[in-house]
Structure formats: structure tokens, C-alpha cells
Amino acid sequence: MRKLHEMAADIRKLLETKFQAVRLSTAAASPQLINELRAIGTGKLPAVAVIVDQGFLTTSNRVRDDRVTLVLIDRFRAGSDEKTLSALAALEELFALFPADVTTIEGVHYLPVRFYSAGVDPAFVCFAYELTARQAII
């Protein structure tokens, strides 16, 4: 069974193939996420923050489901269709790394759950992409 820190490192390695900045975080509230955004710096956007934030034991405690939220972060520019299209294209890059059918890394199955706009600061556009990281407990 993969440990949480191993899963986060696996995800980071995959994300770094498409994004120049990837942050591992435990940000559970908007103010914490804003601090993560500022730590990345605008020159490395779009970027992704990987947040492992919840877990469940299912099927008589033989399967563990952990929720991993990937937060895509880009610079917001009011009135810029170009910037909006750029952020949406980056979101599609994220979807391609974790497609609807399943992505398996080191025996952990990553299943997309949903995505949504997650604006936490008026200077940034953010999309959250929730995944379930499912693995058998042996």
C-alpha cells in the first residue's frame, strides 16, 4: 500500500511533465491556499497545488479511498478572453493527465470525481479537480 507522502510525490512527478510549478500542500482553508499561491510566483503560472485532504475506509476496511484535490492556478486578468482560454487549456492538460477512465500509478487508481471553479483570491483563477485515490489494503 502506498503511503500518503508517496502518493503525493507520484502525483507531483506526473504533473511536472506538463506544469513548471507543482506544490504539495495540506492547505485546508482559503487563507492557506492564498499563501501557497503567493509562494509559487506569477512567473511559473499556470501551476498546480496537490492537496491530500480526506480519506475513507470502505468495503469492510479492505479498500482505502483518499481524496486528492489538484488546484490549477493561473493569473486572472479581467476582460481578457485570451487569459481565460489559456486557463481552460491548462485545465484540459490536467484532465489529460488524469482522464475519466482511470490513471494508475504504483498500484493506486486515480478516479476523477468532479471539477469546479475555486477562486480564492481576485488576482488568480483557480480550478479544483477532485480525484479519489483508491487502493487495496493488504
CSV table of N, CA and C in Angstrom, one decimal, residues 19-104:
chain,number,residue,atom,x,y,z
A,19,PHE,N,3.5,20.9,-16.1
A,19,PHE,CA,3.4,22.2,-15.4
A,19,PHE,C,4.8,22.5,-14.8
A,20,GLN,N,5.2,23.8,-14.9
A,20,GLN,CA,6.5,24.1,-14.4
A,20,GLN,C,6.6,24.3,-12.9
A,21,ALA,N,5.5,24.5,-12.3
A,21,ALA,CA,5.5,24.6,-10.8
A,21,ALA,C,4.4,23.7,-10.2
A,22,VAL,N,4.8,22.8,-9.3
A,22,VAL,CA,3.8,21.9,-8.6
A,22,VAL,C,4.1,22.0,-7.1
A,23,ARG,N,3.1,22.3,-6.3
A,23,ARG,CA,3.3,22.5,-4.9
A,23,ARG,C,2.6,21.4,-4.2
A,24,LEU,N,3.2,20.7,-3.2
A,24,LEU,CA,2.5,19.8,-2.3
A,24,LEU,C,2.0,20.6,-1.1
A,25,SER,N,0.8,20.4,-0.8
A,25,SER,CA,0.2,21.2,0.3
A,25,SER,C,-0.8,20.5,1.1
A,26,THR,N,-1.0,21.0,2.3
A,26,THR,CA,-2.1,20.5,3.1
A,26,THR,C,-3.1,21.6,3.4
A,27,ALA,N,-3.1,22.6,2.5
A,27,ALA,CA,-4.0,23.7,2.7
A,27,ALA,C,-5.4,23.3,2.8
A,28,ALA,N,-6.0,23.6,3.9
A,28,ALA,CA,-7.4,23.1,4.1
A,28,ALA,C,-8.4,24.3,4.0
A,29,ALA,N,-7.9,25.5,4.0
A,29,ALA,CA,-8.7,26.7,4.0
A,29,ALA,C,-8.2,27.7,3.0
A,30,SER,N,-9.0,28.6,2.6
A,30,SER,CA,-8.7,29.6,1.6
A,30,SER,C,-7.4,30.4,2.0
A,31,PRO,N,-7.3,30.9,3.2
A,31,PRO,CA,-6.1,31.7,3.5
A,31,PRO,C,-4.8,30.9,3.3
A,32,GLN,N,-4.8,29.6,3.6
A,32,GLN,CA,-3.6,28.8,3.4
A,32,GLN,C,-3.4,28.7,2.0
A,33,LEU,N,-4.4,28.5,1.2
A,33,LEU,CA,-4.2,28.3,-0.3
A,33,LEU,C,-3.7,29.6,-0.9
A,34,ILE,N,-4.1,30.7,-0.4
A,34,ILE,CA,-3.6,32.0,-0.9
A,34,ILE,C,-2.1,32.1,-0.6
A,35,ASN,N,-1.7,31.7,0.5
A,35,ASN,CA,-0.2,31.7,0.8
A,35,ASN,C,0.5,30.8,-0.1
A,36,GLU,N,-0.1,29.6,-0.5
A,36,GLU,CA,0.6,28.7,-1.5
A,36,GLU,C,0.7,29.4,-2.8
A,37,LEU,N,-0.4,30.1,-3.2
A,37,LEU,CA,-0.4,30.8,-4.5
A,37,LEU,C,0.7,31.8,-4.6
A,38,ARG,N,0.9,32.6,-3.5
A,38,ARG,CA,1.9,33.6,-3.5
A,38,ARG,C,3.3,33.0,-3.5
A,39,ALA,N,3.5,31.9,-2.9
A,39,ALA,CA,4.8,31.2,-2.8
A,39,ALA,C,5.2,30.7,-4.2
A,40,ILE,N,4.3,30.4,-5.0
A,40,ILE,CA,4.6,29.9,-6.4
A,40,ILE,C,5.2,31.0,-7.2
A,41,GLY,N,4.6,32.2,-7.2
A,41,GLY,CA,5.1,33.3,-8.0
A,41,GLY,C,4.5,33.3,-9.4
A,42,THR,N,4.2,34.5,-9.9
A,42,THR,CA,3.4,34.6,-11.1
A,42,THR,C,4.2,34.1,-12.4
A,43,GLY,N,5.5,34.1,-12.3
A,43,GLY,CA,6.3,33.7,-13.4
A,43,GLY,C,6.2,32.2,-13.7
A,44,LYS,N,5.7,31.4,-12.8
A,44,LYS,CA,5.6,30.0,-13.0
A,44,LYS,C,4.2,29.5,-13.2
A,45,LEU,N,3.3,30.4,-13.5
A,45,LEU,CA,1.9,30.0,-13.7
A,45,LEU,C,1.7,29.7,-15.2
A,46,PRO,N,0.8,28.8,-15.5
A,46,PRO,CA,-0.1,28.0,-14.6
A,46,PRO,C,0.7,27.0,-13.8
A,47,ALA,N,0.2,26.8,-12.6
A,47,ALA,CA,0.8,25.8,-11.7
A,47,ALA,C,-0.3,24.9,-11.1
A,48,VAL,N,0.1,23.9,-10.3
A,48,VAL,CA,-0.9,23.0,-9.7
A,48,VAL,C,-0.4,22.8,-8.2
A,49,ALA,N,-1.4,23.0,-7.3
A,49,ALA,CA,-1.2,22.6,-5.9
A,49,ALA,C,-1.8,21.2,-5.7
A,50,VAL,N,-1.1,20.3,-5.1
A,50,VAL,CA,-1.6,19.0,-4.8
A,50,VAL,C,-2.0,18.9,-3.3
A,51,ILE,N,-3.3,18.7,-3.0
A,51,ILE,CA,-3.8,18.7,-1.7
A,51,ILE,C,-4.4,17.4,-1.3
A,52,VAL,N,-3.8,16.7,-0.4
A,52,VAL,CA,-4.4,15.4,0.1
A,52,VAL,C,-5.2,15.8,1.4
A,53,ASP,N,-6.5,15.7,1.3
A,53,ASP,CA,-7.3,16.3,2.4
A,53,ASP,C,-8.3,15.4,3.1
A,54,GLN,N,-8.5,14.2,2.7
A,54,GLN,CA,-9.5,13.4,3.3
A,54,GLN,C,-9.4,11.9,2.9
A,55,GLY,N,-9.8,11.0,3.8
A,55,GLY,CA,-9.7,9.6,3.4
A,55,GLY,C,-10.8,8.8,4.0
A,56,PHE,N,-11.1,7.7,3.4
A,56,PHE,CA,-12.2,6.8,3.9
A,56,PHE,C,-11.7,5.3,3.7
A,57,LEU,N,-12.2,4.5,4.6
A,57,LEU,CA,-12.0,3.1,4.5
A,57,LEU,C,-13.4,2.5,4.1
A,58,THR,N,-13.3,1.6,3.1
A,58,THR,CA,-14.6,1.1,2.5
A,58,THR,C,-14.4,-0.4,2.4
A,59,THR,N,-15.5,-1.1,2.0
A,59,THR,CA,-15.6,-2.5,1.7
A,59,THR,C,-14.9,-3.3,2.9
A,60,SER,N,-15.6,-3.1,4.0
A,60,SER,CA,-15.1,-3.8,5.2
A,60,SER,C,-13.6,-3.5,5.5
A,61,ASN,N,-13.2,-2.3,5.3
A,61,ASN,CA,-11.9,-1.8,5.6
A,61,ASN,C,-10.8,-2.5,4.8
A,62,ARG,N,-11.1,-2.9,3.6
A,62,ARG,CA,-10.1,-3.6,2.7
A,62,ARG,C,-9.7,-2.7,1.6
A,63,VAL,N,-10.4,-1.5,1.4
A,63,VAL,CA,-10.1,-0.6,0.4
A,63,VAL,C,-10.0,0.8,1.0
A,64,ARG,N,-8.9,1.5,0.7
A,64,ARG,CA,-8.8,2.9,1.2
A,64,ARG,C,-9.0,3.9,0.0
A,65,ASP,N,-9.9,4.8,0.2
A,65,ASP,CA,-10.1,5.9,-0.7
A,65,ASP,C,-9.7,7.2,-0.1
A,66,ASP,N,-8.7,7.8,-0.7
A,66,ASP,CA,-8.2,9.1,-0.3
A,66,ASP,C,-8.6,10.2,-1.3
A,67,ARG,N,-9.0,11.3,-0.8
A,67,ARG,CA,-9.4,12.4,-1.7
A,67,ARG,C,-8.2,13.3,-1.9
A,68,VAL,N,-7.9,13.5,-3.2
A,68,VAL,CA,-6.8,14.3,-3.6
A,68,VAL,C,-7.4,15.4,-4.5
A,69,THR,N,-7.1,16.7,-4.1
A,69,THR,CA,-7.6,17.8,-4.9
A,69,THR,C,-6.4,18.5,-5.6
A,70,LEU,N,-6.5,18.6,-6.9
A,70,LEU,CA,-5.5,19.3,-7.7
A,70,LEU,C,-6.0,20.7,-8.0
A,71,VAL,N,-5.4,21.7,-7.5
A,71,VAL,CA,-5.8,23.0,-7.7
A,71,VAL,C,-5.0,23.7,-8.8
A,72,LEU,N,-5.6,23.9,-9.9
A,72,LEU,CA,-4.9,24.6,-11.0
A,72,LEU,C,-5.0,26.1,-10.8
A,73,ILE,N,-3.8,26.7,-10.9
A,73,ILE,CA,-3.7,28.2,-10.5
A,73,ILE,C,-3.1,28.9,-11.7
A,74,ASP,N,-3.8,30.0,-12.1
A,74,ASP,CA,-3.3,30.8,-13.1
A,74,ASP,C,-3.6,32.3,-12.8
A,75,ARG,N,-2.9,33.2,-13.5
A,75,ARG,CA,-3.1,34.6,-13.2
A,75,ARG,C,-4.5,35.0,-13.8
A,76,PHE,N,-5.3,35.8,-13.1
A,76,PHE,CA,-6.5,36.4,-13.6
A,76,PHE,C,-6.3,37.7,-14.2
A,77,ARG,N,-7.0,38.0,-15.4
A,77,ARG,CA,-6.9,39.3,-16.0
A,77,ARG,C,-8.3,39.6,-16.5
A,78,ALA,N,-9.0,40.5,-15.8
A,78,ALA,CA,-10.3,40.9,-16.2
A,78,ALA,C,-10.4,41.4,-17.7
A,79,GLY,N,-11.4,41.0,-18.4
A,79,GLY,CA,-11.6,41.4,-19.7
A,79,GLY,C,-10.7,40.7,-20.8
A,80,SER,N,-10.0,39.7,-20.3
A,80,SER,CA,-9.0,39.0,-21.3
A,80,SER,C,-9.5,37.7,-21.6
A,81,ASP,N,-10.2,37.6,-22.8
A,81,ASP,CA,-10.6,36.3,-23.3
A,81,ASP,C,-9.4,35.3,-23.5
A,82,GLU,N,-8.3,35.9,-23.9
A,82,GLU,CA,-7.1,35.1,-24.2
A,82,GLU,C,-6.6,34.4,-22.9
A,83,LYS,N,-6.6,35.2,-21.8
A,83,LYS,CA,-6.2,34.6,-20.5
A,83,LYS,C,-7.2,33.5,-20.0
A,84,THR,N,-8.5,33.8,-20.2
A,84,THR,CA,-9.5,32.8,-19.9
A,84,THR,C,-9.3,31.5,-20.7
A,85,LEU,N,-9.1,31.6,-22.0
A,85,LEU,CA,-8.9,30.5,-22.8
A,85,LEU,C,-7.6,29.7,-22.4
A,86,SER,N,-6.6,30.5,-22.1
A,86,SER,CA,-5.3,29.9,-21.6
A,86,SER,C,-5.5,29.0,-20.3
A,87,ALA,N,-6.3,29.6,-19.4
A,87,ALA,CA,-6.6,28.8,-18.2
A,87,ALA,C,-7.4,27.6,-18.4
A,88,LEU,N,-8.3,27.7,-19.4
A,88,LEU,CA,-9.1,26.5,-19.7
A,88,LEU,C,-8.3,25.4,-20.4
A,89,ALA,N,-7.4,25.9,-21.3
A,89,ALA,CA,-6.5,24.9,-21.9
A,89,ALA,C,-5.6,24.2,-20.9
A,90,ALA,N,-5.1,24.9,-19.9
A,90,ALA,CA,-4.3,24.3,-18.9
A,90,ALA,C,-5.1,23.3,-18.1
A,91,LEU,N,-6.4,23.6,-17.9
A,91,LEU,CA,-7.3,22.7,-17.2
A,91,LEU,C,-7.5,21.4,-18.0
A,92,GLU,N,-7.6,21.5,-19.3
A,92,GLU,CA,-7.6,20.4,-20.2
A,92,GLU,C,-6.4,19.5,-20.1
A,93,GLU,N,-5.2,20.2,-19.9
A,93,GLU,CA,-4.0,19.4,-19.8
A,93,GLU,C,-4.0,18.6,-18.5
A,94,LEU,N,-4.6,19.2,-17.4
A,94,LEU,CA,-4.8,18.5,-16.2
A,94,LEU,C,-5.7,17.3,-16.4
A,95,PHE,N,-6.8,17.5,-17.1
A,95,PHE,CA,-7.7,16.4,-17.4
A,95,PHE,C,-7.1,15.2,-18.1
A,96,ALA,N,-6.2,15.6,-19.1
A,96,ALA,CA,-5.5,14.6,-19.9
A,96,ALA,C,-4.5,13.7,-19.0
A,97,LEU,N,-4.0,14.3,-18.0
A,97,LEU,CA,-3.1,13.5,-17.1
A,97,LEU,C,-3.9,12.6,-16.2
A,98,PHE,N,-5.1,12.9,-15.9
A,98,PHE,CA,-6.0,12.1,-15.0
A,98,PHE,C,-7.3,12.0,-15.7
A,99,PRO,N,-7.4,11.2,-16.8
A,99,PRO,CA,-8.6,11.0,-17.6
A,99,PRO,C,-9.7,10.3,-16.8
A,100,ALA,N,-10.9,10.4,-17.4
A,100,ALA,CA,-12.1,9.8,-16.8
A,100,ALA,C,-12.0,8.3,-16.6
A,101,ASP,N,-11.4,7.6,-17.4
A,101,ASP,CA,-11.4,6.1,-17.3
A,101,ASP,C,-10.6,5.7,-16.1
A,102,VAL,N,-9.4,6.1,-15.9
A,102,VAL,CA,-8.6,5.9,-14.6
A,102,VAL,C,-7.1,6.1,-15.0
A,103,THR,N,-6.4,6.6,-14.0
A,103,THR,CA,-4.9,6.6,-14.1
A,103,THR,C,-4.4,5.8,-13.0
A,104,THR,N,-3.5,4.9,-13.3
A,104,THR,CA,-2.9,4.1,-12.2
A,104,THR,C,-1.4,4.4,-12.1
